[in-house]
């Protein structure tokens, strides 16, 4: 913690940030003057890395603004690296003594003071509990809370200046800064990250394809997080093997049972299951945060960014995913609009025409087997939709952005991990399986059974008697059907449609009874046998009366 007056520290940090901005803008201007490639996205990323600290996280949050920033900038900011030096052993010891009253040597059987991973807020150490369990211990850097809170204050000040000057091209920073402030409050308290991890672990309790580490709450505070150590290489490590052509390491993983296609399918399945079943999902699916475990199980680490979707938002995303499967531009436009908010100047007709036109470039023609199939990636299609939204004055709902960004991360990851894997088809099948499972649960749930019994009771009370009265009136020619003069010429057509519909229902009923082994037994199930016989008999009589009436015309 600094000992000088905060105003001097704030001023020094502000001048440092402005100095970095000035140097990066000067380099951009010189490149433009010399007719060199501007590479603005690389200069922006470099500027954030030089600023360090909370600006690294601010840049990562900006990388999620795929609805307002060009894709190339989002991708550059997504790979931000923090070069903050690790805390030394004395600093680690003081943090443990402040949090637990004793050092790590007493709390753990063994503790490695050399960090195995480091980031802007904290660093990770490997340790062993007294019962021999291997754990990962995340320790927050000294003074990081003050530094981050100071930077958030400066960011808010910059946003106020932007809004006062009316620089509309930078208005998107307001939401990003607000989100950074909210994130700071959450991320700086490791107990919140532990709660996120615990929630995802509970949701994945019965899953065989995902593994969330166990939290050790007795060794967890706001500045120290202790969780189970998952043994396995990260996806980032595997991708390095591929990039470096390390066939020995790749063969070792494959011999242990690793199958990229199966692992990729598990990543998608876990993501959609967490999203649609529970409305809570890991929203930071970088290769370094995914571990390759035994049996192609996906291990997850770093739960600082966990997103939620309301039931309404989940339904909208499901409908949009199914709209992709139709290949219809109008259907995609209608469902995409459901997750957006039009501005007063929005051109919805122009947006619809543009989406219909773009869809022609997304799908293979002719459709193989009559089934719409993407010839571009899911990322390509989603980025096209986001670009159209910007162009025609439509704002994508904020809660949807993290889901879309996570989908793009999954798509990019799988394209590298298992080239040729059809993520669009997998998404469609998983969503359909989810809907089928939800429907099955509802039908066979207590509420579904009660609803069916209620409907049956109502039919038993009014259905048969009402049908018999109607048949009696028809037979005695006392039933009068109201029709207007202009439709009088279509009376036969209407009656023919009714007779055809009755015949279809009757045929399906007979077919169902035949496939089921005949009528229920009068001895073992007299109630259902009576209902079935009554239904088939009354429906047969009604159909025959309709046919006789039609033939008599």
XYZ file of N, CA, C and O in Angstrom, residues 183-285:
412
model
N -16.971 -6.239 -12.049
C -16.072 -7.387 -12.024
C -15.023 -7.229 -10.929
O -14.667 -8.193 -10.248
N -14.517 -5.994 -10.752
C -13.492 -5.747 -9.736
C -13.994 -6.124 -8.351
O -13.279 -6.754 -7.557
N -15.239 -5.763 -8.058
C -15.804 -6.086 -6.752
C -15.894 -7.598 -6.552
O -15.696 -8.103 -5.438
N -16.180 -8.329 -7.615
C -16.319 -9.782 -7.518
C -14.967 -10.483 -7.519
O -14.688 -11.339 -6.684
N -14.120 -10.117 -8.487
C -12.870 -10.840 -8.684
C -11.866 -10.628 -7.553
O -11.050 -11.507 -7.273
N -11.937 -9.482 -6.890
C -10.990 -9.200 -5.809
C -11.359 -9.915 -4.514
O -10.607 -9.845 -3.541
N -12.493 -10.573 -4.497
C -12.879 -11.384 -3.345
C -12.937 -12.834 -3.806
O -13.875 -13.257 -4.476
N -11.916 -13.593 -3.454
C -11.822 -14.972 -3.922
C -12.971 -15.845 -3.432
O -13.221 -16.926 -3.991
N -13.667 -15.398 -2.407
C -14.815 -16.175 -1.945
C -15.924 -16.198 -2.985
O -16.684 -17.172 -3.075
N -16.023 -15.150 -3.781
C -17.020 -15.142 -4.861
C -16.629 -16.128 -5.964
O -17.482 -16.828 -6.505
N -15.346 -16.146 -6.296
C -14.895 -17.124 -7.291
C -15.114 -18.543 -6.782
O -15.507 -19.442 -7.543
N -14.862 -18.758 -5.484
C -15.098 -20.074 -4.889
C -16.571 -20.447 -4.962
O -16.920 -21.603 -5.228
N -17.455 -19.456 -4.741
C -18.893 -19.718 -4.823
C -19.294 -20.078 -6.257
O -20.122 -20.976 -6.474
N -18.704 -19.385 -7.246
C -18.974 -19.727 -8.647
C -18.547 -21.152 -8.951
O -19.277 -21.922 -9.591
N -17.361 -21.504 -8.487
C -16.834 -22.847 -8.706
C -17.734 -23.890 -8.047
O -18.049 -24.928 -8.652
N -18.157 -23.611 -6.834
C -19.000 -24.548 -6.104
C -20.354 -24.736 -6.791
O -20.892 -25.854 -6.860
N -20.914 -23.643 -7.341
C -22.191 -23.724 -8.048
C -22.071 -24.595 -9.287
O -22.913 -25.475 -9.550
N -21.020 -24.368 -10.088
C -20.823 -25.173 -11.290
C -20.562 -26.631 -10.937
O -20.990 -27.542 -11.655
N -19.862 -26.860 -9.821
C -19.587 -28.236 -9.393
C -20.872 -28.957 -9.014
O -21.074 -30.133 -9.347
N -21.761 -28.276 -8.331
C -23.046 -28.880 -7.966
C -23.868 -29.212 -9.205
O -24.524 -30.257 -9.284
N -23.839 -28.312 -10.198
C -24.588 -28.554 -11.429
C -24.024 -29.736 -12.220
O -24.765 -30.422 -12.933
N -22.703 -29.938 -12.100
C -22.039 -31.004 -12.871
C -21.866 -32.278 -12.057
O -21.101 -33.160 -12.452
N -22.576 -32.392 -10.960
C -22.379 -33.514 -10.034
C -22.603 -34.866 -10.704
O -21.902 -35.846 -10.416
N -23.575 -34.955 -11.608
C -23.885 -36.233 -12.257
C -23.240 -36.363 -13.638
O -23.442 -37.376 -14.304
N -22.483 -35.361 -14.052
C -21.878 -35.378 -15.383
C -20.620 -36.237 -15.402
O -19.828 -36.226 -14.457
N -20.440 -36.978 -16.477
C -19.236 -37.786 -16.653
C -18.263 -37.146 -17.632
O -17.200 -37.708 -17.905
N -18.619 -35.970 -18.154
C -17.780 -35.326 -19.173
C -17.167 -34.017 -18.705
O -16.438 -33.384 -19.475
N -17.454 -33.598 -17.494
C -16.842 -32.373 -16.978
C -16.433 -32.559 -15.529
O -17.076 -33.283 -14.772
N -15.373 -31.871 -15.155
C -14.841 -31.985 -13.802
C -14.531 -30.588 -13.276
O -13.738 -29.851 -13.852
N -15.180 -30.241 -12.183
C -14.963 -28.958 -11.514
C -14.243 -29.245 -10.202
O -14.661 -30.126 -9.445
N -13.150 -28.539 -9.900
C -12.391 -28.841 -8.679
C -13.185 -28.542 -7.408
O -14.048 -27.667 -7.375
N -12.864 -29.294 -6.357
C -13.492 -29.112 -5.051
C -12.850 -27.929 -4.323
O -11.629 -27.744 -4.367
N -13.674 -27.134 -3.667
C -13.180 -25.985 -2.900
C -12.938 -26.417 -1.451
O -13.773 -27.105 -0.855
N -11.829 -25.997 -0.885
C -11.531 -26.233 0.528
C -11.781 -24.927 1.276
O -10.920 -24.038 1.336
N -12.989 -24.819 1.814
C -13.441 -23.563 2.395
C -12.647 -23.175 3.646
O -12.500 -21.983 3.941
N -12.143 -24.150 4.383
C -11.384 -23.817 5.591
C -10.040 -23.181 5.265
O -9.393 -22.591 6.141
N -9.614 -23.283 4.007
C -8.359 -22.674 3.567
C -8.612 -21.628 2.487
O -7.750 -21.373 1.642
N -9.800 -21.051 2.507
C -10.183 -20.036 1.520
C -10.664 -18.774 2.224
O -11.487 -18.859 3.146
N -10.128 -17.636 1.799
C -10.545 -16.331 2.313
C -10.718 -15.396 1.127
O -10.680 -15.829 -0.028
N -10.879 -14.117 1.393
C -11.045 -13.151 0.307
C -9.778 -12.994 -0.530
O -9.838 -12.574 -1.684
N -8.604 -13.373 0.049
C -7.344 -13.208 -0.685
C -6.611 -14.523 -0.937
O -5.556 -14.520 -1.580
N -7.124 -15.623 -0.445
C -6.511 -16.936 -0.672
C -7.610 -17.917 -1.076
O -8.651 -18.000 -0.425
N -7.373 -18.652 -2.156
C -8.336 -19.637 -2.654
C -7.637 -20.989 -2.778
O -6.630 -21.111 -3.490
N -8.152 -21.987 -2.080
C -7.571 -23.324 -2.132
C -8.573 -24.280 -2.763
O -9.713 -24.382 -2.305
N -8.165 -24.966 -3.797
C -9.043 -25.880 -4.506
C -8.276 -27.099 -4.980
O -7.035 -27.098 -5.017
N -9.009 -28.120 -5.322
C -8.425 -29.383 -5.769
C -7.526 -29.169 -6.980
O -7.852 -28.394 -7.885
N -6.396 -29.858 -6.996
C -5.473 -29.775 -8.128
C -5.856 -30.832 -9.154
O -5.833 -32.034 -8.865
N -6.261 -30.404 -10.338
C -6.637 -31.318 -11.415
C -5.397 -31.660 -12.230
O -4.737 -30.762 -12.769
N -5.105 -32.949 -12.315
C -3.891 -33.404 -12.980
C -4.161 -33.672 -14.451
O -4.919 -34.567 -14.797
N -3.577 -32.867 -15.304
C -3.735 -33.062 -16.729
C -3.248 -31.847 -17.493
O -3.294 -30.719 -16.978
N -2.788 -32.022 -18.728
C -2.325 -30.878 -19.519
C -3.497 -30.003 -19.966
O -4.614 -30.490 -20.137
N -3.223 -28.741 -20.131
C -4.257 -27.843 -20.626
C -4.376 -27.980 -22.139
O -3.469 -28.491 -22.815
N -5.499 -27.518 -22.665
C -5.675 -27.513 -24.121
C -4.625 -26.616 -24.763
O -4.132 -26.907 -25.859
N -4.260 -25.529 -24.064
C -3.216 -24.636 -24.584
C -1.909 -25.392 -24.761
O -1.180 -25.187 -25.747
N -1.585 -26.281 -23.826
C -0.368 -27.085 -23.939
C -0.440 -28.015 -25.147
O 0.529 -28.151 -25.912
N -1.595 -28.654 -25.343
C -1.759 -29.544 -26.492
C -1.632 -28.776 -27.804
O -0.998 -29.263 -28.759
N -2.197 -27.584 -27.862
C -2.101 -26.781 -29.081
C -0.652 -26.372 -29.351
O -0.228 -26.279 -30.518
N 0.123 -26.153 -28.284
C 1.551 -25.863 -28.469
C 2.272 -27.077 -29.046
O 3.153 -26.945 -29.894
N 1.889 -28.274 -28.566
C 2.464 -29.487 -29.142
C 2.204 -29.542 -30.639
O 3.083 -29.892 -31.438
N 0.965 -29.212 -31.022
C 0.605 -29.253 -32.439
C 1.369 -28.211 -33.238
O 1.868 -28.495 -34.333
N 1.441 -26.975 -32.697
C 2.144 -25.904 -33.407
C 3.635 -26.205 -33.557
O 4.253 -25.854 -34.576
N 4.218 -26.846 -32.537
C 5.652 -27.136 -32.568
C 5.966 -28.476 -33.226
O 7.138 -28.843 -33.365
N 4.917 -29.218 -33.607
C 5.137 -30.505 -34.238
C 5.726 -31.548 -33.304
O 6.480 -32.431 -33.748
N 5.396 -31.465 -32.007
C 5.923 -32.400 -31.017
C 5.112 -33.695 -31.068
O 4.199 -33.923 -30.272
N 5.464 -34.564 -32.001
C 4.703 -35.791 -32.208
C 4.819 -36.764 -31.036
O 3.902 -37.541 -30.774
N 5.939 -36.705 -30.324
C 6.117 -37.600 -29.177
C 5.082 -37.300 -28.093
O 4.416 -38.201 -27.568
N 4.937 -36.009 -27.752
C 3.970 -35.613 -26.724
C 2.548 -35.882 -27.188
O 1.696 -36.331 -26.404
N 2.280 -35.617 -28.474
C 0.937 -35.852 -29.009
C 0.610 -37.340 -28.977
O -0.492 -37.749 -28.574
N 1.565 -38.176 -29.371
C 1.338 -39.623 -29.366
C 1.123 -40.152 -27.957
O 0.316 -41.065 -27.742
N 1.824 -39.569 -26.981
C 1.644 -39.983 -25.590
C 0.218 -39.703 -25.123
O -0.420 -40.535 -24.465
N -0.279 -38.529 -25.474
C -1.659 -38.180 -25.106
C -2.658 -39.093 -25.819
O -3.626 -39.570 -25.213
N -2.439 -39.324 -27.105
C -3.360 -40.184 -27.858
C -3.333 -41.610 -27.309
O -4.389 -42.267 -27.215
N -2.158 -42.086 -26.923
C -2.058 -43.436 -26.381
C -2.783 -43.559 -25.047
O -3.274 -44.644 -24.686
N -2.878 -42.442 -24.312
C -3.593 -42.439 -23.033
C -5.099 -42.364 -23.223
O -5.845 -42.364 -22.237
N -5.560 -42.283 -24.503
C -6.995 -42.289 -24.779
C -7.568 -40.963 -25.208
O -8.786 -40.849 -25.393
N -6.720 -39.951 -25.391
C -7.242 -38.639 -25.790
C -7.665 -38.663 -27.259
O -6.888 -39.028 -28.143
N -8.939 -38.277 -27.495
C -9.483 -38.182 -28.837
C -10.034 -36.776 -29.038
O -11.032 -36.406 -28.411
N -9.390 -35.977 -29.873
C -9.806 -34.575 -30.039
C -11.279 -34.409 -30.396
O -11.936 -33.489 -29.897
N -11.815 -35.301 -31.258
C -13.218 -35.150 -31.650
C -14.151 -35.397 -30.468
O -15.127 -34.671 -30.270
N -13.862 -36.432 -29.681
C -14.694 -36.737 -28.514
C -14.576 -35.624 -27.479
O -15.578 -35.177 -26.898
N -13.362 -35.161 -27.249
C -13.144 -34.076 -26.290
C -13.882 -32.813 -26.736
O -14.508 -32.125 -25.922
N -13.823 -32.511 -28.028
C -14.515 -31.325 -28.559
C -16.018 -31.438 -28.363
O -16.683 -30.475 -27.974
N -16.558 -32.631 -28.621
C -17.997 -32.832 -28.431
C -18.373 -32.652 -26.958
O -19.421 -32.100 -26.638
N -17.496 -33.078 -26.062
C -17.761 -32.910 -24.629
C -17.730 -31.444 -24.226
O -18.513 -31.017 -23.374
N -16.827 -30.677 -24.819
C -16.769 -29.240 -24.520
C -18.090 -28.573 -24.891
O -18.663 -27.796 -24.111
N -18.601 -28.887 -26.088
C -19.863 -28.301 -26.534
C -21.012 -28.784 -25.660
O -21.869 -27.991 -25.227
N -21.054 -30.092 -25.385
C -22.132 -30.659 -24.583
C -22.164 -30.038 -23.188
O -23.232 -29.678 -22.678
N -21.005 -29.885 -22.568
C -20.942 -29.284 -21.234
C -21.428 -27.839 -21.263
O -22.176 -27.399 -20.388
N -20.990 -27.115 -22.271
C -21.344 -25.697 -22.388
C -22.855 -25.524 -22.532
O -23.483 -24.719 -21.820
N -23.459 -26.282 -23.439
C -24.900 -26.149 -23.656
C -25.701 -26.689 -22.473
O -26.738 -26.135 -22.115
N -25.225 -27.772 -21.878
C -25.927 -28.329 -20.721
C -25.948 -27.332 -19.573
O -26.986 -27.098 -18.952
N -24.801 -26.738 -19.279
C -24.740 -25.745 -18.203
C -25.611 -24.538 -18.531
O -26.283 -23.978 -17.651
N -25.603 -24.133 -19.801
C -26.335 -22.930 -20.197
C -27.841 -23.142 -20.145
O -28.572 -22.359 -19.522
N -28.327 -24.181 -20.815
C -29.771 -24.352 -20.969
C -30.429 -25.035 -19.775
O -31.569 -24.742 -19.435
N -29.739 -25.957 -19.139
C -30.346 -26.646 -17.990
C -30.318 -25.802 -16.725
O -31.269 -25.790 -15.954
N -29.203 -25.099 -16.521
C -29.032 -24.375 -15.269
C -28.955 -22.861 -15.439
O -29.106 -22.125 -14.458
N -28.681 -22.375 -16.646
C -28.574 -20.933 -16.859
C -27.307 -20.330 -16.290
O -27.200 -19.113 -16.158
N -26.317 -21.154 -15.959
C -25.032 -20.684 -15.425
C -23.930 -21.413 -16.180
O -23.951 -22.643 -16.284
N -22.950 -20.661 -16.711
C -21.900 -21.318 -17.490
C -20.573 -20.588 -17.342
O -20.522 -19.394 -17.055
N -19.499 -21.344 -17.522
C -18.140 -20.798 -17.510
C -17.988 -19.941 -18.759
O -18.092 -20.429 -19.880
N -17.735 -18.640 -18.570
C -17.711 -17.710 -19.704
C -16.294 -17.304 -20.098
O -16.109 -16.334 -20.835
N -15.289 -18.032 -19.615
C -13.896 -17.708 -19.931
C -13.210 -18.963 -20.453
O -12.240 -19.452 -19.868
N -13.722 -19.470 -21.570
C -13.287 -20.765 -22.093
C -12.044 -20.638 -22.969
O -12.030 -21.027 -24.138
